[in-house]
mmCIF file of N, CA and C in Angstrom:
data_model
loop_
_atom_site.group_PDB
_atom_site.id
_atom_site.type_symbol
_atom_site.label_atom_id
_atom_site.label_comp_id
_atom_site.label_asym_id
_atom_site.label_seq_id
_atom_site.Cartn_x
_atom_site.Cartn_y
_atom_site.Cartn_z
ATOM 1 N N MET A 1 1.971 -33.248 -25.750
ATOM 2 C CA MET A 1 2.847 -32.118 -25.982
ATOM 3 C C MET A 1 2.345 -30.928 -25.168
ATOM 4 N N ALA A 2 3.220 -30.323 -24.414
ATOM 5 C CA ALA A 2 2.832 -29.216 -23.543
ATOM 6 C C ALA A 2 2.636 -27.946 -24.351
ATOM 7 N N SER A 3 1.647 -27.200 -23.979
ATOM 8 C CA SER A 3 1.362 -25.937 -24.637
ATOM 9 C C SER A 3 2.329 -24.871 -24.129
ATOM 10 N N THR A 4 2.778 -24.011 -25.034
ATOM 11 C CA THR A 4 3.664 -22.932 -24.630
ATOM 12 C C THR A 4 2.883 -21.695 -24.211
ATOM 13 N N THR A 5 1.591 -21.706 -24.438
ATOM 14 C CA THR A 5 0.758 -20.585 -24.037
ATOM 15 C C THR A 5 0.426 -20.714 -22.564
ATOM 16 N N ARG A 6 0.727 -19.670 -21.803
ATOM 17 C CA ARG A 6 0.449 -19.694 -20.370
ATOM 18 C C ARG A 6 -0.876 -18.996 -20.110
ATOM 19 N N LYS A 7 -1.650 -19.578 -19.237
ATOM 20 C CA LYS A 7 -2.889 -18.933 -18.821
ATOM 21 C C LYS A 7 -2.546 -17.748 -17.941
ATOM 22 N N HIS A 8 -3.433 -16.765 -17.966
ATOM 23 C CA HIS A 8 -3.247 -15.603 -17.103
ATOM 24 C C HIS A 8 -3.367 -16.046 -15.655
ATOM 25 N N GLU A 9 -2.311 -15.809 -14.885
ATOM 26 C CA GLU A 9 -2.338 -16.158 -13.467
ATOM 27 C C GLU A 9 -2.765 -14.939 -12.674
ATOM 28 N N PRO A 10 -3.598 -15.134 -11.658
ATOM 29 C CA PRO A 10 -4.024 -13.985 -10.868
ATOM 30 C C PRO A 10 -2.846 -13.393 -10.106
ATOM 31 N N ARG A 11 -2.901 -12.081 -9.910
ATOM 32 C CA ARG A 11 -1.867 -11.415 -9.128
ATOM 33 C C ARG A 11 -1.986 -11.886 -7.698
ATOM 34 N N ARG A 12 -0.890 -12.147 -7.081
ATOM 35 C CA ARG A 12 -0.870 -12.536 -5.678
ATOM 36 C C ARG A 12 -0.747 -11.276 -4.844
ATOM 37 N N TYR A 13 -1.492 -11.197 -3.794
ATOM 38 C CA TYR A 13 -1.458 -10.035 -2.918
ATOM 39 C C TYR A 13 -0.768 -10.454 -1.637
ATOM 40 N N VAL A 14 0.502 -10.083 -1.510
ATOM 41 C CA VAL A 14 1.323 -10.501 -0.384
ATOM 42 C C VAL A 14 1.742 -9.265 0.404
ATOM 43 N N HIS A 15 1.412 -9.238 1.672
ATOM 44 C CA HIS A 15 1.772 -8.135 2.554
ATOM 45 C C HIS A 15 1.383 -6.792 1.973
ATOM 46 N N GLY A 16 0.231 -6.743 1.310
ATOM 47 C CA GLY A 16 -0.291 -5.485 0.830
ATOM 48 C C GLY A 16 0.254 -5.033 -0.504
ATOM 49 N N ALA A 17 1.181 -5.747 -1.075
ATOM 50 C CA ALA A 17 1.756 -5.330 -2.344
ATOM 51 C C ALA A 17 1.642 -6.462 -3.347
ATOM 52 N N ALA A 18 1.443 -6.101 -4.592
ATOM 53 C CA ALA A 18 1.441 -7.129 -5.615
ATOM 54 C C ALA A 18 2.796 -7.811 -5.566
ATOM 55 N N SER A 19 2.836 -9.085 -5.900
ATOM 56 C CA SER A 19 4.034 -9.877 -5.638
ATOM 57 C C SER A 19 5.252 -9.486 -6.470
ATOM 58 N N SER A 20 5.066 -8.785 -7.564
ATOM 59 C CA SER A 20 6.232 -8.377 -8.340
ATOM 60 C C SER A 20 6.888 -7.182 -7.665
ATOM 61 N N ARG A 21 8.154 -7.311 -7.333
ATOM 62 C CA ARG A 21 8.879 -6.247 -6.638
ATOM 63 C C ARG A 21 10.079 -5.815 -7.480
ATOM 64 N N SER A 22 10.312 -4.544 -7.464
ATOM 65 C CA SER A 22 11.434 -3.989 -8.192
ATOM 66 C C SER A 22 12.675 -3.977 -7.297
ATOM 67 N N SER A 23 13.816 -4.321 -7.861
ATOM 68 C CA SER A 23 15.054 -4.304 -7.076
ATOM 69 C C SER A 23 15.467 -2.880 -6.737
ATOM 70 N N THR A 24 14.931 -1.886 -7.461
ATOM 71 C CA THR A 24 15.254 -0.485 -7.175
ATOM 72 C C THR A 24 14.330 0.103 -6.121
ATOM 73 N N ASP A 25 13.381 -0.682 -5.626
ATOM 74 C CA ASP A 25 12.382 -0.187 -4.698
ATOM 75 C C ASP A 25 12.661 -0.696 -3.289
ATOM 76 N N ARG A 26 13.882 -0.504 -2.816
ATOM 77 C CA ARG A 26 14.272 -0.989 -1.493
ATOM 78 C C ARG A 26 14.146 0.144 -0.487
ATOM 79 N N GLN A 27 13.714 -0.203 0.691
ATOM 80 C CA GLN A 27 13.500 0.777 1.755
ATOM 81 C C GLN A 27 13.790 0.089 3.078
ATOM 82 N N ASP A 28 14.234 0.838 4.058
ATOM 83 C CA ASP A 28 14.460 0.305 5.394
ATOM 84 C C ASP A 28 13.139 -0.239 5.925
ATOM 85 N N PRO A 29 13.082 -1.525 6.292
ATOM 86 C CA PRO A 29 11.821 -2.122 6.759
ATOM 87 C C PRO A 29 11.220 -1.404 7.961
ATOM 88 N N ARG A 30 12.059 -0.803 8.800
ATOM 89 C CA ARG A 30 11.535 -0.083 9.971
ATOM 90 C C ARG A 30 10.725 1.133 9.549
ATOM 91 N N VAL A 31 11.143 1.776 8.474
ATOM 92 C CA VAL A 31 10.413 2.935 7.964
ATOM 93 C C VAL A 31 9.061 2.479 7.418
ATOM 94 N N ILE A 32 9.053 1.372 6.698
ATOM 95 C CA ILE A 32 7.796 0.842 6.151
ATOM 96 C C ILE A 32 6.847 0.485 7.289
ATOM 97 N N VAL A 33 7.359 -0.176 8.327
ATOM 98 C CA VAL A 33 6.527 -0.546 9.482
ATOM 99 C C VAL A 33 5.927 0.705 10.123
ATOM 100 N N LEU A 34 6.726 1.749 10.266
ATOM 101 C CA LEU A 34 6.231 2.997 10.846
ATOM 102 C C LEU A 34 5.108 3.588 9.987
ATOM 103 N N PHE A 35 5.316 3.634 8.674
ATOM 104 C CA PHE A 35 4.297 4.186 7.786
ATOM 105 C C PHE A 35 3.030 3.323 7.749
ATOM 106 N N VAL A 36 3.197 2.001 7.820
ATOM 107 C CA VAL A 36 2.025 1.114 7.879
ATOM 108 C C VAL A 36 1.226 1.409 9.147
ATOM 109 N N ALA A 37 1.925 1.572 10.268
ATOM 110 C CA ALA A 37 1.244 1.872 11.539
ATOM 111 C C ALA A 37 0.518 3.214 11.475
ATOM 112 N N LEU A 38 1.174 4.227 10.932
ATOM 113 C CA LEU A 38 0.542 5.542 10.822
ATOM 114 C C LEU A 38 -0.659 5.509 9.885
ATOM 115 N N ALA A 39 -0.508 4.823 8.767
ATOM 116 C CA ALA A 39 -1.627 4.699 7.829
ATOM 117 C C ALA A 39 -2.769 3.902 8.453
ATOM 118 N N GLY A 40 -2.427 2.860 9.223
ATOM 119 C CA GLY A 40 -3.458 2.090 9.921
ATOM 120 C C GLY A 40 -4.229 2.955 10.888
ATOM 121 N N ALA A 41 -3.527 3.832 11.611
ATOM 122 C CA ALA A 41 -4.202 4.770 12.513
ATOM 123 C C ALA A 41 -5.128 5.692 11.724
ATOM 124 N N GLY A 42 -4.676 6.128 10.558
ATOM 125 C CA GLY A 42 -5.528 6.966 9.702
ATOM 126 C C GLY A 42 -6.768 6.223 9.244
ATOM 127 N N GLY A 43 -6.610 4.944 8.892
ATOM 128 C CA GLY A 43 -7.760 4.142 8.482
ATOM 129 C C GLY A 43 -8.754 3.941 9.612
ATOM 130 N N VAL A 44 -8.233 3.705 10.813
ATOM 131 C CA VAL A 44 -9.094 3.541 11.986
ATOM 132 C C VAL A 44 -9.861 4.830 12.260
ATOM 133 N N LEU A 45 -9.169 5.966 12.177
ATOM 134 C CA LEU A 45 -9.840 7.246 12.415
ATOM 135 C C LEU A 45 -10.893 7.542 11.349
ATOM 136 N N ALA A 46 -10.618 7.169 10.105
ATOM 137 C CA ALA A 46 -11.607 7.347 9.038
ATOM 138 C C ALA A 46 -12.842 6.483 9.299
ATOM 139 N N ARG A 47 -12.617 5.225 9.704
ATOM 140 C CA ARG A 47 -13.743 4.338 10.028
ATOM 141 C C ARG A 47 -14.532 4.893 11.207
ATOM 142 N N TYR A 48 -13.846 5.335 12.242
ATOM 143 C CA TYR A 48 -14.516 5.898 13.409
ATOM 144 C C TYR A 48 -15.345 7.119 13.019
ATOM 145 N N GLY A 49 -14.759 7.990 12.208
ATOM 146 C CA GLY A 49 -15.479 9.189 11.771
ATOM 147 C C GLY A 49 -16.745 8.853 11.007
ATOM 148 N N LEU A 50 -16.650 7.916 10.090
ATOM 149 C CA LEU A 50 -17.844 7.518 9.322
ATOM 150 C C LEU A 50 -18.869 6.838 10.220
ATOM 151 N N SER A 51 -18.413 5.957 11.105
ATOM 152 C CA SER A 51 -19.333 5.228 11.985
ATOM 153 C C SER A 51 -20.031 6.157 12.964
ATOM 154 N N SER A 52 -19.376 7.240 13.349
ATOM 155 C CA SER A 52 -19.985 8.162 14.306
ATOM 156 C C SER A 52 -21.106 8.989 13.674
ATOM 157 N N LEU A 53 -21.232 8.923 12.360
ATOM 158 C CA LEU A 53 -22.305 9.654 11.678
ATOM 159 C C LEU A 53 -23.662 8.972 11.825
ATOM 160 N N VAL A 54 -23.668 7.693 12.180
ATOM 161 C CA VAL A 54 -24.923 6.946 12.294
ATOM 162 C C VAL A 54 -25.030 6.327 13.685
ATOM 163 N N HIS A 55 -26.218 5.928 14.051
ATOM 164 C CA HIS A 55 -26.449 5.351 15.370
ATOM 165 C C HIS A 55 -27.346 4.135 15.266
ATOM 166 N N SER A 56 -27.292 3.306 16.254
ATOM 167 C CA SER A 56 -28.141 2.127 16.484
ATOM 168 C C SER A 56 -28.316 1.246 15.255
ATOM 169 N N ALA A 57 -29.519 1.172 14.737
ATOM 170 C CA ALA A 57 -29.842 0.197 13.684
ATOM 171 C C ALA A 57 -29.067 0.431 12.392
ATOM 172 N N ALA A 58 -28.652 1.646 12.120
ATOM 173 C CA ALA A 58 -27.930 1.950 10.879
ATOM 174 C C ALA A 58 -26.444 1.586 10.956
ATOM 175 N N LEU A 59 -25.915 1.417 12.171
ATOM 176 C CA LEU A 59 -24.483 1.163 12.323
ATOM 177 C C LEU A 59 -23.996 -0.094 11.593
ATOM 178 N N PRO A 60 -24.702 -1.234 11.674
ATOM 179 C CA PRO A 60 -24.222 -2.399 10.911
ATOM 180 C C PRO A 60 -24.168 -2.143 9.402
ATOM 181 N N TRP A 61 -25.063 -1.313 8.886
ATOM 182 C CA TRP A 61 -25.050 -1.028 7.453
ATOM 183 C C TRP A 61 -23.915 -0.085 7.087
ATOM 184 N N MET A 62 -23.516 0.769 8.022
ATOM 185 C CA MET A 62 -22.327 1.589 7.791
ATOM 186 C C MET A 62 -21.100 0.676 7.722
ATOM 187 N N THR A 63 -21.062 -0.349 8.574
ATOM 188 C CA THR A 63 -19.972 -1.318 8.543
ATOM 189 C C THR A 63 -19.919 -2.009 7.186
ATOM 190 N N VAL A 64 -21.085 -2.399 6.666
ATOM 191 C CA VAL A 64 -21.151 -3.002 5.330
ATOM 192 C C VAL A 64 -20.595 -2.018 4.302
ATOM 193 N N GLY A 65 -21.026 -0.773 4.361
ATOM 194 C CA GLY A 65 -20.556 0.238 3.408
ATOM 195 C C GLY A 65 -19.057 0.455 3.478
ATOM 196 N N ILE A 66 -18.515 0.498 4.690
ATOM 197 C CA ILE A 66 -17.076 0.673 4.866
ATOM 198 C C ILE A 66 -16.324 -0.519 4.275
ATOM 199 N N ASN A 67 -16.803 -1.722 4.528
ATOM 200 C CA ASN A 67 -16.136 -2.909 3.986
ATOM 201 C C ASN A 67 -16.209 -2.959 2.466
ATOM 202 N N VAL A 68 -17.350 -2.564 1.893
ATOM 203 C CA VAL A 68 -17.493 -2.545 0.431
ATOM 204 C C VAL A 68 -16.563 -1.494 -0.165
ATOM 205 N N LEU A 69 -16.532 -0.300 0.425
ATOM 206 C CA LEU A 69 -15.635 0.747 -0.065
ATOM 207 C C LEU A 69 -14.180 0.306 0.039
ATOM 208 N N GLY A 70 -13.814 -0.301 1.170
ATOM 209 C CA GLY A 70 -12.448 -0.805 1.329
ATOM 210 C C GLY A 70 -12.102 -1.865 0.302
ATOM 211 N N SER A 71 -13.053 -2.749 -0.005
ATOM 212 C CA SER A 71 -12.824 -3.773 -1.034
ATOM 213 C C SER A 71 -12.597 -3.132 -2.395
ATOM 214 N N PHE A 72 -13.391 -2.121 -2.710
ATOM 215 C CA PHE A 72 -13.246 -1.416 -3.982
ATOM 216 C C PHE A 72 -11.868 -0.737 -4.063
ATOM 217 N N LEU A 73 -11.508 -0.011 -3.015
ATOM 218 C CA LEU A 73 -10.230 0.699 -3.019
ATOM 219 C C LEU A 73 -9.046 -0.259 -3.095
ATOM 220 N N LEU A 74 -9.133 -1.398 -2.426
ATOM 221 C CA LEU A 74 -8.064 -2.387 -2.512
ATOM 222 C C LEU A 74 -7.983 -2.975 -3.917
ATOM 223 N N GLY A 75 -9.144 -3.176 -4.563
ATOM 224 C CA GLY A 75 -9.151 -3.640 -5.950
ATOM 225 C C GLY A 75 -8.433 -2.671 -6.872
ATOM 226 N N VAL A 76 -8.671 -1.376 -6.682
ATOM 227 C CA VAL A 76 -7.980 -0.350 -7.477
ATOM 228 C C VAL A 76 -6.485 -0.358 -7.154
ATOM 229 N N LEU A 77 -6.164 -0.426 -5.884
ATOM 230 C CA LEU A 77 -4.778 -0.323 -5.438
ATOM 231 C C LEU A 77 -3.882 -1.424 -6.006
ATOM 232 N N ILE A 78 -4.380 -2.635 -6.090
ATOM 233 C CA ILE A 78 -3.498 -3.724 -6.531
ATOM 234 C C ILE A 78 -3.152 -3.663 -8.008
ATOM 235 N N VAL A 79 -3.868 -2.844 -8.776
ATOM 236 C CA VAL A 79 -3.518 -2.708 -10.191
ATOM 237 C C VAL A 79 -2.989 -1.320 -10.523
ATOM 238 N N ALA A 80 -2.740 -0.507 -9.530
ATOM 239 C CA ALA A 80 -2.204 0.841 -9.737
ATOM 240 C C ALA A 80 -0.715 0.718 -10.057
ATOM 241 N N HIS A 81 -0.409 0.535 -11.319
ATOM 242 C CA HIS A 81 0.957 0.234 -11.752
ATOM 243 C C HIS A 81 1.959 1.337 -11.434
ATOM 244 N N GLY A 82 1.529 2.573 -11.356
ATOM 245 C CA GLY A 82 2.443 3.660 -11.057
ATOM 246 C C GLY A 82 2.769 3.766 -9.575
ATOM 247 N N THR A 83 2.197 2.895 -8.786
ATOM 248 C CA THR A 83 2.374 2.941 -7.337
ATOM 249 C C THR A 83 3.414 1.912 -6.920
ATOM 250 N N SER A 84 4.358 2.332 -6.098
ATOM 251 C CA SER A 84 5.415 1.415 -5.671
ATOM 252 C C SER A 84 4.851 0.337 -4.749
ATOM 253 N N PRO A 85 5.517 -0.806 -4.677
ATOM 254 C CA PRO A 85 5.075 -1.859 -3.760
ATOM 255 C C PRO A 85 5.001 -1.379 -2.311
ATOM 256 N N HIS A 86 5.891 -0.475 -1.924
ATOM 257 C CA HIS A 86 5.862 0.021 -0.553
ATOM 258 C C HIS A 86 4.619 0.875 -0.306
ATOM 259 N N VAL A 87 4.273 1.699 -1.251
ATOM 260 C CA VAL A 87 3.064 2.522 -1.104
ATOM 261 C C VAL A 87 1.834 1.621 -1.075
ATOM 262 N N ARG A 88 1.816 0.584 -1.908
ATOM 263 C CA ARG A 88 0.686 -0.361 -1.874
ATOM 264 C C ARG A 88 0.612 -1.053 -0.517
ATOM 265 N N THR A 89 1.756 -1.390 0.058
ATOM 266 C CA THR A 89 1.772 -2.009 1.381
ATOM 267 C C THR A 89 1.238 -1.041 2.427
ATOM 268 N N ILE A 90 1.724 0.179 2.389
ATOM 269 C CA ILE A 90 1.304 1.182 3.373
ATOM 270 C C ILE A 90 -0.200 1.435 3.269
ATOM 271 N N LEU A 91 -0.701 1.603 2.061
ATOM 272 C CA LEU A 91 -2.130 1.877 1.881
ATOM 273 C C LEU A 91 -2.985 0.632 2.064
ATOM 274 N N GLY A 92 -2.536 -0.504 1.526
ATOM 275 C CA GLY A 92 -3.335 -1.733 1.590
ATOM 276 C C GLY A 92 -3.374 -2.347 2.973
ATOM 277 N N VAL A 93 -2.203 -2.589 3.548
ATOM 278 C CA VAL A 93 -2.139 -3.205 4.875
ATOM 279 C C VAL A 93 -2.452 -2.166 5.944
ATOM 280 N N GLY A 94 -1.876 -0.977 5.805
ATOM 281 C CA GLY A 94 -2.048 0.064 6.813
ATOM 282 C C GLY A 94 -3.421 0.700 6.777
ATOM 283 N N PHE A 95 -3.626 1.609 5.835
ATOM 284 C CA PHE A 95 -4.873 2.379 5.821
ATOM 285 C C PHE A 95 -6.106 1.493 5.648
ATOM 286 N N LEU A 96 -6.119 0.674 4.608
ATOM 287 C CA LEU A 96 -7.318 -0.139 4.351
ATOM 288 C C LEU A 96 -7.485 -1.242 5.391
ATOM 289 N N GLY A 97 -6.376 -1.736 5.942
ATOM 290 C CA GLY A 97 -6.466 -2.712 7.029
ATOM 291 C C GLY A 97 -7.109 -2.107 8.263
ATOM 292 N N GLY A 98 -6.784 -0.851 8.556
ATOM 293 C CA GLY A 98 -7.409 -0.161 9.682
ATOM 294 C C GLY A 98 -8.824 0.294 9.376
ATOM 295 N N PHE A 99 -9.077 0.589 8.118
ATOM 296 C CA PHE A 99 -10.382 1.127 7.704
ATOM 297 C C PHE A 99 -11.470 0.063 7.663
ATOM 298 N N THR A 100 -11.161 -1.090 7.098
ATOM 299 C CA THR A 100 -12.183 -2.122 6.980
ATOM 300 C C THR A 100 -12.392 -2.813 8.319
ATOM 301 N N THR A 101 -13.515 -3.474 8.454
ATOM 302 C CA THR A 101 -13.942 -3.930 9.773
ATOM 303 C C THR A 101 -14.460 -5.356 9.751
ATOM 304 N N PHE A 102 -13.658 -6.267 9.267
ATOM 305 C CA PHE A 102 -14.138 -7.641 9.151
ATOM 306 C C PHE A 102 -14.527 -8.227 10.498
ATOM 307 N N SER A 103 -13.733 -7.968 11.528
ATOM 308 C CA SER A 103 -14.065 -8.536 12.833
ATOM 309 C C SER A 103 -15.367 -7.955 13.370
ATOM 310 N N THR A 104 -15.591 -6.672 13.176
ATOM 311 C CA THR A 104 -16.852 -6.061 13.602
ATOM 312 C C THR A 104 -18.018 -6.677 12.854
ATOM 313 N N PHE A 105 -17.839 -6.871 11.576
ATOM 314 C CA PHE A 105 -18.873 -7.469 10.738
ATOM 315 C C PHE A 105 -19.226 -8.886 11.209
ATOM 316 N N THR A 106 -18.220 -9.710 11.457
ATOM 317 C CA THR A 106 -18.514 -11.090 11.856
ATOM 318 C C THR A 106 -19.158 -11.162 13.236
ATOM 319 N N VAL A 107 -18.726 -10.305 14.150
ATOM 320 C CA VAL A 107 -19.351 -10.285 15.477
ATOM 321 C C VAL A 107 -20.804 -9.820 15.368
ATOM 322 N N GLN A 108 -21.082 -8.830 14.522
ATOM 323 C CA GLN A 108 -22.458 -8.351 14.358
ATOM 324 C C GLN A 108 -23.357 -9.461 13.812
ATOM 325 N N VAL A 109 -22.873 -10.217 12.842
ATOM 326 C CA VAL A 109 -23.652 -11.338 12.299
ATOM 327 C C VAL A 109 -23.927 -12.356 13.399
ATOM 328 N N PHE A 110 -22.919 -12.679 14.192
ATOM 329 C CA PHE A 110 -23.104 -13.624 15.298
ATOM 330 C C PHE A 110 -24.113 -13.097 16.314
ATOM 331 N N LEU A 111 -23.965 -11.827 16.702
ATOM 332 C CA LEU A 111 -24.873 -11.254 17.704
ATOM 333 C C LEU A 111 -26.308 -11.214 17.211
ATOM 334 N N ASP A 112 -26.501 -10.931 15.924
ATOM 335 C CA ASP A 112 -27.859 -10.962 15.363
ATOM 336 C C ASP A 112 -28.443 -12.361 15.464
ATOM 337 N N ALA A 113 -27.660 -13.360 15.105
ATOM 338 C CA ALA A 113 -28.139 -14.748 15.182
ATOM 339 C C ALA A 113 -28.420 -15.133 16.629
ATOM 340 N N GLU A 114 -27.541 -14.756 17.548
ATOM 341 C CA GLU A 114 -27.700 -15.062 18.962
ATOM 342 C C GLU A 114 -28.951 -14.410 19.544
ATOM 343 N N ALA A 115 -29.291 -13.221 19.047
ATOM 344 C CA ALA A 115 -30.454 -12.489 19.548
ATOM 345 C C ALA A 115 -31.759 -12.906 18.870
ATOM 346 N N GLY A 116 -31.691 -13.923 18.025
ATOM 347 C CA GLY A 116 -32.903 -14.391 17.354
ATOM 348 C C GLY A 116 -33.210 -13.673 16.053
ATOM 349 N N ALA A 117 -32.287 -12.836 15.589
ATOM 350 C CA ALA A 117 -32.468 -12.113 14.330
ATOM 351 C C ALA A 117 -31.558 -12.718 13.267
ATOM 352 N N ALA A 118 -31.641 -14.037 13.119
ATOM 353 C CA ALA A 118 -30.764 -14.740 12.179
ATOM 354 C C ALA A 118 -30.975 -14.261 10.752
ATOM 355 N N GLY A 119 -32.182 -13.892 10.413
ATOM 356 C CA GLY A 119 -32.454 -13.385 9.064
ATOM 357 C C GLY A 119 -31.689 -12.111 8.773
ATOM 358 N N ARG A 120 -31.682 -11.206 9.738
ATOM 359 C CA ARG A 120 -30.935 -9.961 9.568
ATOM 360 C C ARG A 120 -29.439 -10.255 9.475
ATOM 361 N N GLY A 121 -28.939 -11.147 10.334
ATOM 362 C CA GLY A 121 -27.533 -11.527 10.278
ATOM 363 C C GLY A 121 -27.165 -12.143 8.942
ATOM 364 N N ALA A 122 -28.036 -13.008 8.443
ATOM 365 C CA ALA A 122 -27.787 -13.634 7.139
ATOM 366 C C ALA A 122 -27.786 -12.596 6.018
ATOM 367 N N LEU A 123 -28.693 -11.618 6.121
ATOM 368 C CA LEU A 123 -28.738 -10.563 5.113
ATOM 369 C C LEU A 123 -27.454 -9.723 5.147
ATOM 370 N N LEU A 124 -26.975 -9.368 6.344
ATOM 371 C CA LEU A 124 -25.704 -8.644 6.466
ATOM 372 C C LEU A 124 -24.556 -9.451 5.861
ATOM 373 N N LEU A 125 -24.547 -10.745 6.154
ATOM 374 C CA LEU A 125 -23.511 -11.627 5.629
ATOM 375 C C LEU A 125 -23.552 -11.665 4.103
ATOM 376 N N LEU A 126 -24.717 -11.890 3.558
ATOM 377 C CA LEU A 126 -24.868 -11.989 2.105
ATOM 378 C C LEU A 126 -24.497 -10.677 1.413
ATOM 379 N N VAL A 127 -25.040 -9.566 1.920
ATOM 380 C CA VAL A 127 -24.761 -8.279 1.291
ATOM 381 C C VAL A 127 -23.277 -7.927 1.413
ATOM 382 N N SER A 128 -22.682 -8.162 2.571
ATOM 383 C CA SER A 128 -21.265 -7.831 2.756
ATOM 384 C C SER A 128 -20.373 -8.615 1.815
ATOM 385 N N VAL A 129 -20.604 -9.912 1.728
ATOM 386 C CA VAL A 129 -19.746 -10.744 0.875
ATOM 387 C C VAL A 129 -19.997 -10.442 -0.603
ATOM 388 N N ALA A 130 -21.250 -10.399 -1.013
ATOM 389 C CA ALA A 130 -21.561 -10.162 -2.429
ATOM 390 C C ALA A 130 -21.131 -8.765 -2.866
ATOM 391 N N ALA A 131 -21.490 -7.756 -2.076
ATOM 392 C CA ALA A 131 -21.130 -6.383 -2.450
ATOM 393 C C ALA A 131 -19.621 -6.175 -2.349
ATOM 394 N N GLY A 132 -18.978 -6.762 -1.333
ATOM 395 C CA GLY A 132 -17.526 -6.643 -1.205
ATOM 396 C C GLY A 132 -16.802 -7.277 -2.385
ATOM 397 N N LEU A 133 -17.260 -8.444 -2.795
ATOM 398 C CA LEU A 133 -16.657 -9.120 -3.942
ATOM 399 C C LEU A 133 -16.879 -8.320 -5.225
ATOM 400 N N ALA A 134 -18.090 -7.823 -5.410
ATOM 401 C CA ALA A 134 -18.390 -7.011 -6.597
ATOM 402 C C ALA A 134 -17.567 -5.722 -6.595
ATOM 403 N N ALA A 135 -17.428 -5.098 -5.420
ATOM 404 C CA ALA A 135 -16.643 -3.864 -5.328
ATOM 405 C C ALA A 135 -15.168 -4.135 -5.601
ATOM 406 N N ALA A 136 -14.630 -5.231 -5.073
ATOM 407 C CA ALA A 136 -13.229 -5.574 -5.326
ATOM 408 C C ALA A 136 -13.000 -5.798 -6.822
ATOM 409 N N ALA A 137 -13.904 -6.516 -7.464
ATOM 410 C CA ALA A 137 -13.775 -6.757 -8.907
ATOM 411 C C ALA A 137 -13.918 -5.451 -9.680
ATOM 412 N N GLY A 138 -14.891 -4.631 -9.294
ATOM 413 C CA GLY A 138 -15.078 -3.342 -9.965
ATOM 414 C C GLY A 138 -13.857 -2.450 -9.818
ATOM 415 N N GLY A 139 -13.306 -2.376 -8.613
ATOM 416 C CA GLY A 139 -12.106 -1.591 -8.385
ATOM 417 C C GLY A 139 -10.918 -2.101 -9.168
ATOM 418 N N TYR A 140 -10.786 -3.420 -9.205
ATOM 419 C CA TYR A 140 -9.687 -4.044 -9.944
ATOM 420 C C TYR A 140 -9.773 -3.701 -11.429
ATOM 421 N N TYR A 141 -10.949 -3.879 -12.037
ATOM 422 C CA TYR A 141 -11.074 -3.633 -13.468
ATOM 423 C C TYR A 141 -11.026 -2.140 -13.803
ATOM 424 N N LEU A 142 -11.575 -1.306 -12.930
ATOM 425 C CA LEU A 142 -11.476 0.132 -13.138
ATOM 426 C C LEU A 142 -10.020 0.566 -13.029
ATOM 427 N N GLY A 143 -9.334 0.088 -12.005
ATOM 428 C CA GLY A 143 -7.922 0.416 -11.843
ATOM 429 C C GLY A 143 -7.079 -0.104 -12.992
ATOM 430 N N LYS A 144 -7.382 -1.294 -13.451
ATOM 431 C CA LYS A 144 -6.638 -1.873 -14.572
ATOM 432 C C LYS A 144 -6.808 -1.039 -15.829
ATOM 433 N N ALA A 145 -8.029 -0.536 -16.047
ATOM 434 C CA ALA A 145 -8.281 0.304 -17.221
ATOM 435 C C ALA A 145 -7.609 1.674 -17.085
ATOM 436 N N ALA A 146 -7.538 2.169 -15.847
ATOM 437 C CA ALA A 146 -6.985 3.508 -15.628
ATOM 438 C C ALA A 146 -5.463 3.499 -15.573
ATOM 439 N N PHE A 147 -4.873 2.407 -15.111
ATOM 440 C CA PHE A 147 -3.423 2.381 -14.941
ATOM 441 C C PHE A 147 -2.820 1.461 -15.974
#
């Protein structure tokens, strides 16, 4: 006999917005694309500004910090119930997509390993993934409690 109790299913994150969409929340897709692009430029400029504060050996750790902060903010964003799906798309795909630096992070890990500093690369990998996951969960639960 099948149970009528449904397990809690995780929210799906599709194109920057939680998958539940309101029929009253329609917008011209060209406008959304424009806002995503502008927000992405803002995220890139924010990342550049933060990265320019440090030099040489500290730069990979700034990348870790940016990725952890982005994970936390995305965790908050996906449970911000008062936020429209379009705003979540603009902020999640646009700003946070431009702000976080996964490709920079993976290249840095590779370059460390290639240069014989595999231990440092492994440490960056471990800290980025563990801290990013913890930040995403923390942001999600904090946002869920707040919204």
